[in-house]
């Protein structure tokens, strides 16, 4: 019989579990119900006692009681740092002795979980998109940057699975449920020498945050915005203004093609608010948004692989032979993005007032 | 600066991203159809790591740089023809039928034992570089396994920058959620750094560097040890291409005003 440990961690505030952690809790409950497996939840946080409330009734679906919660506590775990996090997750696994470990594929856990699997003699697979299998347990993940999908099985246990954020609904505790949160079992961790200190966070040198993972819409800007236009001139300033205005009005997240971010060289784009963090594609991000709008971007395969998890896709391009028209978007408007976005902004502006 | 670094960059080779890939089944498990015929490149994020390593080595005199690469010997040789012209390194090749479907733990074991055997590599000075994820398996676990095997206590992933201080400590920027970087300060080597894009453009080809490198690259390739990779119980139930084609509506005859109205309606409700 399988036994499941869901590993979770606090967000930057320390007072709540991350959304991706709560998604892993949902996956753990569903899987425990399906495999008739034991479920435990592990927390890595400075003050885990603040977090149990969010897990009220996080037992396998259909069961009343709460799932046992194991937690490490202490200031060392306020920081997302390899040495302390790897030690914490290892001890949680040793205490729970699971056969399956589910955890969010967050930057924090992706940094340590292979090391943890190595320490407890387990196997690991990451970027898991689905858990399934009618006979036996199997998982789905992508290879070659979202080009090939594979279903895999492993005999080795414990098997660690890092779940892709956005593939499960976040668990929400029922505040009216009768069950009391289970007591936390405190797990002691002997910390190694800590040679690293996390000193803070840095956002790119821009006036505003343009990457919004929770936005409904991804707006992609391509190199066309900074190229010579039919009037023989470049209009980079106007492009910057149109893009920022649209982002403010729509709340969209900003993605970019590689060609556009690379233009500035040494990490600085010609559009000052763009960095490599905005880049979508083969050597960029693979964000998840319900909709995507591409402008002035050709839609070449190394870019479009980053759109694998974008639901509805539309593009504005002057070129009727651009990649988007070849089955990569639902709708392609053959038009000047400057003219279109100006009018889109005008409409959004008037609908806001 | 009194500190020197021994930088080992782990970089695999992958099919050129502009190629169309098709999976196929072989007796050894899934593979890419005609993979040996497709043009190959150095794995892009690992290539960023290589350029950053060369830059760091040039700024910290006395440092050394090894490029540890696992893949079929003939392919490695072909890729090295270009890569060797970019920056100076000593190649440490491992001859192996590598691809994205091989088990990461087995790959890591082969790399770790190879690094352990590099003559004159001082593990106390080791910075283990590589891409934070490969363009083939894309799991982001190989480098971490290698780090564990070599008992390195500090690891960083999604790295875009390191700044080394005079005492050998360094500041690292790692990508975290929401388009931000986490800033950490590490006491110094040894450490693992899995690179994202970094800040450097691809260096231009320099035939002089190429010639100097090739003097050691060719003999190293000839000596390359073969490694068989254990599947470690990893089984593929299905391997398939996703449905790629959409029914695209190509709109040629609408005015910007009409397009804007349609787009706003489409974006509409969910804002
Ligand atoms: C190893 C490797 C990794 C790569 N990784 C990535 C990656 O992660 N992400 C990525 O994006 N690319 C990546 N690429 C590059 C990719 O192959 C393309 O070169 C790149 O995506 C092109 O960017 P673009 O479409 O913005 O620019 P271009 O190809 O220059 O296209 C500009 C487009 O703008 C259109 N345009 C111009 N003016 C207007 C206007 N007024 N209105 C409407 N349309 C207009 C043009 O018709 C054209 O289609 C990678 C390539 C390699 C080799």
PDB file of N, CA, C and O in Angstrom, chain A residues 118 121-125 153-159, chain B residues 28 101-110 137 145 228-236:
ATOM      1  N   UNK A 118      17.811  11.926  -3.109  1.00  0.00           N
ATOM      2  CA  UNK A 118      19.109  11.246  -3.058  1.00  0.00           C
ATOM      3  C   UNK A 118      19.423  10.813  -1.623  1.00  0.00           C
ATOM      4  O   UNK A 118      19.858   9.696  -1.371  1.00  0.00           O
ATOM      5  N   UNK A 121      17.359   7.844  -0.542  1.00  0.00           N
ATOM      6  CA  UNK A 121      17.433   6.683  -1.438  1.00  0.00           C
ATOM      7  C   UNK A 121      16.233   6.541  -2.360  1.00  0.00           C
ATOM      8  O   UNK A 121      15.889   5.433  -2.775  1.00  0.00           O
ATOM      9  N   UNK A 122      15.600   7.663  -2.684  1.00  0.00           N
ATOM     10  CA  UNK A 122      14.418   7.608  -3.538  1.00  0.00           C
ATOM     11  C   UNK A 122      14.705   8.024  -4.966  1.00  0.00           C
ATOM     12  O   UNK A 122      15.849   8.238  -5.355  1.00  0.00           O
ATOM     13  N   UNK A 123      13.616   8.140  -5.746  1.00  0.00           N
ATOM     14  CA  UNK A 123      13.702   8.622  -7.127  1.00  0.00           C
ATOM     15  C   UNK A 123      12.873   9.890  -7.222  1.00  0.00           C
ATOM     16  O   UNK A 123      12.003  10.141  -6.385  1.00  0.00           O
ATOM     17  N   UNK A 124      13.145  10.686  -8.247  1.00  0.00           N
ATOM     18  CA  UNK A 124      12.381  11.932  -8.375  1.00  0.00           C
ATOM     19  C   UNK A 124      12.045  12.222  -9.827  1.00  0.00           C
ATOM     20  O   UNK A 124      12.844  11.942 -10.729  1.00  0.00           O
ATOM     21  N   UNK A 125      10.848  12.757 -10.054  1.00  0.00           N
ATOM     22  CA  UNK A 125      10.481  13.329 -11.342  1.00  0.00           C
ATOM     23  C   UNK A 125       9.838  14.682 -11.079  1.00  0.00           C
ATOM     24  O   UNK A 125       9.159  14.866 -10.068  1.00  0.00           O
ATOM     25  N   UNK A 153       6.299   5.365 -15.217  1.00  0.00           N
ATOM     26  CA  UNK A 153       6.131   4.631 -13.956  1.00  0.00           C
ATOM     27  C   UNK A 153       7.494   4.384 -13.363  1.00  0.00           C
ATOM     28  O   UNK A 153       8.483   4.287 -14.090  1.00  0.00           O
ATOM     29  N   UNK A 154       7.534   4.240 -12.062  1.00  0.00           N
ATOM     30  CA  UNK A 154       8.766   3.821 -11.399  1.00  0.00           C
ATOM     31  C   UNK A 154       8.417   2.819 -10.312  1.00  0.00           C
ATOM     32  O   UNK A 154       7.382   2.953  -9.657  1.00  0.00           O
ATOM     33  N   UNK A 155       9.304   1.861 -10.120  1.00  0.00           N
ATOM     34  CA  UNK A 155       9.115   0.902  -9.029  1.00  0.00           C
ATOM     35  C   UNK A 155       9.743   1.423  -7.750  1.00  0.00           C
ATOM     36  O   UNK A 155       9.331   1.080  -6.651  1.00  0.00           O
ATOM     37  N   UNK A 156      10.748   2.243  -7.923  1.00  0.00           N
ATOM     38  CA  UNK A 156      11.520   2.687  -6.763  1.00  0.00           C
ATOM     39  C   UNK A 156      10.668   3.562  -5.846  1.00  0.00           C
ATOM     40  O   UNK A 156       9.895   4.397  -6.303  1.00  0.00           O
ATOM     41  N   UNK A 157      10.825   3.369  -4.547  1.00  0.00           N
ATOM     42  CA  UNK A 157      10.150   4.195  -3.550  1.00  0.00           C
ATOM     43  C   UNK A 157      11.170   4.610  -2.498  1.00  0.00           C
ATOM     44  O   UNK A 157      12.087   3.854  -2.243  1.00  0.00           O
ATOM     45  N   UNK A 158      11.017   5.771  -1.867  1.00  0.00           N
ATOM     46  CA  UNK A 158       9.975   6.754  -2.156  1.00  0.00           C
ATOM     47  C   UNK A 158      10.195   7.431  -3.511  1.00  0.00           C
ATOM     48  O   UNK A 158      11.317   7.677  -3.915  1.00  0.00           O
ATOM     49  N   UNK A 159       9.061   7.723  -4.142  1.00  0.00           N
ATOM     50  CA  UNK A 159       9.081   8.410  -5.436  1.00  0.00           C
ATOM     51  C   UNK A 159       8.619   9.845  -5.189  1.00  0.00           C
ATOM     52  O   UNK A 159       7.501  10.060  -4.729  1.00  0.00           O
TER      53      UNK A 159
ATOM     54  N   UNK B  28      16.020  -0.030 -26.390  1.00  0.00           N
ATOM     55  CA  UNK B  28      16.498   0.575 -25.143  1.00  0.00           C
ATOM     56  C   UNK B  28      15.518   1.561 -24.538  1.00  0.00           C
ATOM     57  O   UNK B  28      15.854   2.259 -23.585  1.00  0.00           O
ATOM     58  N   UNK B 101      15.448  10.913 -22.492  1.00  0.00           N
ATOM     59  CA  UNK B 101      14.696   9.845 -21.838  1.00  0.00           C
ATOM     60  C   UNK B 101      15.543   9.001 -20.881  1.00  0.00           C
ATOM     61  O   UNK B 101      15.041   8.089 -20.239  1.00  0.00           O
ATOM     62  N   UNK B 102      16.841   9.274 -20.825  1.00  0.00           N
ATOM     63  CA  UNK B 102      17.703   8.527 -19.897  1.00  0.00           C
ATOM     64  C   UNK B 102      17.388   8.956 -18.468  1.00  0.00           C
ATOM     65  O   UNK B 102      16.897  10.061 -18.235  1.00  0.00           O
ATOM     66  N   UNK B 103      17.677   8.082 -17.505  1.00  0.00           N
ATOM     67  CA  UNK B 103      17.395   8.418 -16.110  1.00  0.00           C
ATOM     68  C   UNK B 103      18.429   9.419 -15.585  1.00  0.00           C
ATOM     69  O   UNK B 103      19.632   9.237 -15.766  1.00  0.00           O
ATOM     70  N   UNK B 104      17.932  10.468 -14.911  1.00  0.00           N
ATOM     71  CA  UNK B 104      18.818  11.542 -14.464  1.00  0.00           C
ATOM     72  C   UNK B 104      19.809  11.060 -13.414  1.00  0.00           C
ATOM     73  O   UNK B 104      20.958  11.507 -13.380  1.00  0.00           O
ATOM     74  N   UNK B 105      19.378  10.137 -12.550  1.00  0.00           N
ATOM     75  CA  UNK B 105      20.266   9.684 -11.472  1.00  0.00           C
ATOM     76  C   UNK B 105      21.476   8.959 -12.059  1.00  0.00           C
ATOM     77  O   UNK B 105      22.613   9.132 -11.585  1.00  0.00           O
ATOM     78  N   UNK B 106      21.235   8.185 -13.112  1.00  0.00           N
ATOM     79  CA  UNK B 106      22.335   7.452 -13.734  1.00  0.00           C
ATOM     80  C   UNK B 106      23.300   8.426 -14.419  1.00  0.00           C
ATOM     81  O   UNK B 106      24.524   8.300 -14.320  1.00  0.00           O
ATOM     82  N   UNK B 107      22.721   9.418 -15.089  1.00  0.00           N
ATOM     83  CA  UNK B 107      23.547  10.431 -15.752  1.00  0.00           C
ATOM     84  C   UNK B 107      24.409  11.145 -14.707  1.00  0.00           C
ATOM     85  O   UNK B 107      25.609  11.358 -14.902  1.00  0.00           O
ATOM     86  N   UNK B 108      23.777  11.504 -13.598  1.00  0.00           N
ATOM     87  CA  UNK B 108      24.491  12.237 -12.545  1.00  0.00           C
ATOM     88  C   UNK B 108      25.622  11.401 -11.967  1.00  0.00           C
ATOM     89  O   UNK B 108      26.708  11.921 -11.678  1.00  0.00           O
ATOM     90  N   UNK B 109      25.371  10.127 -11.792  1.00  0.00           N
ATOM     91  CA  UNK B 109      26.403   9.251 -11.230  1.00  0.00           C
ATOM     92  C   UNK B 109      27.633   9.225 -12.148  1.00  0.00           C
ATOM     93  O   UNK B 109      28.779   9.332 -11.688  1.00  0.00           O
ATOM     94  N   UNK B 110      27.372   9.117 -13.454  1.00  0.00           N
ATOM     95  CA  UNK B 110      28.492   9.096 -14.412  1.00  0.00           C
ATOM     96  C   UNK B 110      29.262  10.410 -14.358  1.00  0.00           C
ATOM     97  O   UNK B 110      30.503  10.427 -14.378  1.00  0.00           O
ATOM     98  N   UNK B 137      15.632  16.555 -21.049  1.00  0.00           N
ATOM     99  CA  UNK B 137      14.788  16.021 -19.972  1.00  0.00           C
ATOM    100  C   UNK B 137      14.059  17.149 -19.271  1.00  0.00           C
ATOM    101  O   UNK B 137      12.930  16.998 -18.823  1.00  0.00           O
ATOM    102  N   UNK B 145      21.818  16.243  -8.067  1.00  0.00           N
ATOM    103  CA  UNK B 145      22.335  14.917  -7.702  1.00  0.00           C
ATOM    104  C   UNK B 145      23.866  14.931  -7.668  1.00  0.00           C
ATOM    105  O   UNK B 145      24.479  14.400  -6.754  1.00  0.00           O
ATOM    106  N   UNK B 228      27.606   3.366 -19.436  1.00  0.00           N
ATOM    107  CA  UNK B 228      26.271   2.823 -19.708  1.00  0.00           C
ATOM    108  C   UNK B 228      25.342   3.402 -18.648  1.00  0.00           C
ATOM    109  O   UNK B 228      25.719   3.513 -17.488  1.00  0.00           O
ATOM    110  N   UNK B 229      24.156   3.820 -19.046  1.00  0.00           N
ATOM    111  CA  UNK B 229      23.248   4.445 -18.081  1.00  0.00           C
ATOM    112  C   UNK B 229      22.147   3.477 -17.678  1.00  0.00           C
ATOM    113  O   UNK B 229      21.396   2.989 -18.515  1.00  0.00           O
ATOM    114  N   UNK B 230      22.062   3.212 -16.377  1.00  0.00           N
ATOM    115  CA  UNK B 230      21.039   2.312 -15.848  1.00  0.00           C
ATOM    116  C   UNK B 230      19.678   3.025 -15.852  1.00  0.00           C
ATOM    117  O   UNK B 230      19.604   4.211 -15.524  1.00  0.00           O
ATOM    118  N   UNK B 231      18.621   2.337 -16.209  1.00  0.00           N
ATOM    119  CA  UNK B 231      17.289   2.969 -16.229  1.00  0.00           C
ATOM    120  C   UNK B 231      16.734   3.147 -14.818  1.00  0.00           C
ATOM    121  O   UNK B 231      15.760   3.881 -14.611  1.00  0.00           O
ATOM    122  N   UNK B 232      17.335   2.493 -13.815  1.00  0.00           N
ATOM    123  CA  UNK B 232      16.885   2.631 -12.422  1.00  0.00           C
ATOM    124  C   UNK B 232      15.388   2.420 -12.254  1.00  0.00           C
ATOM    125  O   UNK B 232      14.742   3.115 -11.469  1.00  0.00           O
ATOM    126  N   UNK B 233      14.825   1.507 -13.014  1.00  0.00           N
ATOM    127  CA  UNK B 233      13.404   1.191 -12.843  1.00  0.00           C
ATOM    128  C   UNK B 233      12.454   2.190 -13.464  1.00  0.00           C
ATOM    129  O   UNK B 233      11.241   2.098 -13.269  1.00  0.00           O
ATOM    130  N   UNK B 234      12.976   3.145 -14.222  1.00  0.00           N
ATOM    131  CA  UNK B 234      12.108   4.116 -14.900  1.00  0.00           C
ATOM    132  C   UNK B 234      11.498   3.436 -16.123  1.00  0.00           C
ATOM    133  O   UNK B 234      12.208   2.879 -16.950  1.00  0.00           O
ATOM    134  N   UNK B 235      10.152   3.462 -16.219  1.00  0.00           N
ATOM    135  CA  UNK B 235       9.484   2.825 -17.359  1.00  0.00           C
ATOM    136  C   UNK B 235       8.574   3.822 -18.062  1.00  0.00           C
ATOM    137  O   UNK B 235       7.857   4.579 -17.397  1.00  0.00           O
ATOM    138  N   UNK B 236       8.596   3.787 -19.367  1.00  0.00           N
ATOM    139  CA  UNK B 236       7.749   4.672 -20.158  1.00  0.00           C
ATOM    140  C   UNK B 236       6.504   3.910 -20.608  1.00  0.00           C
ATOM    141  O   UNK B 236       6.603   2.912 -21.300  1.00  0.00           O
TER     142      UNK B 236
END
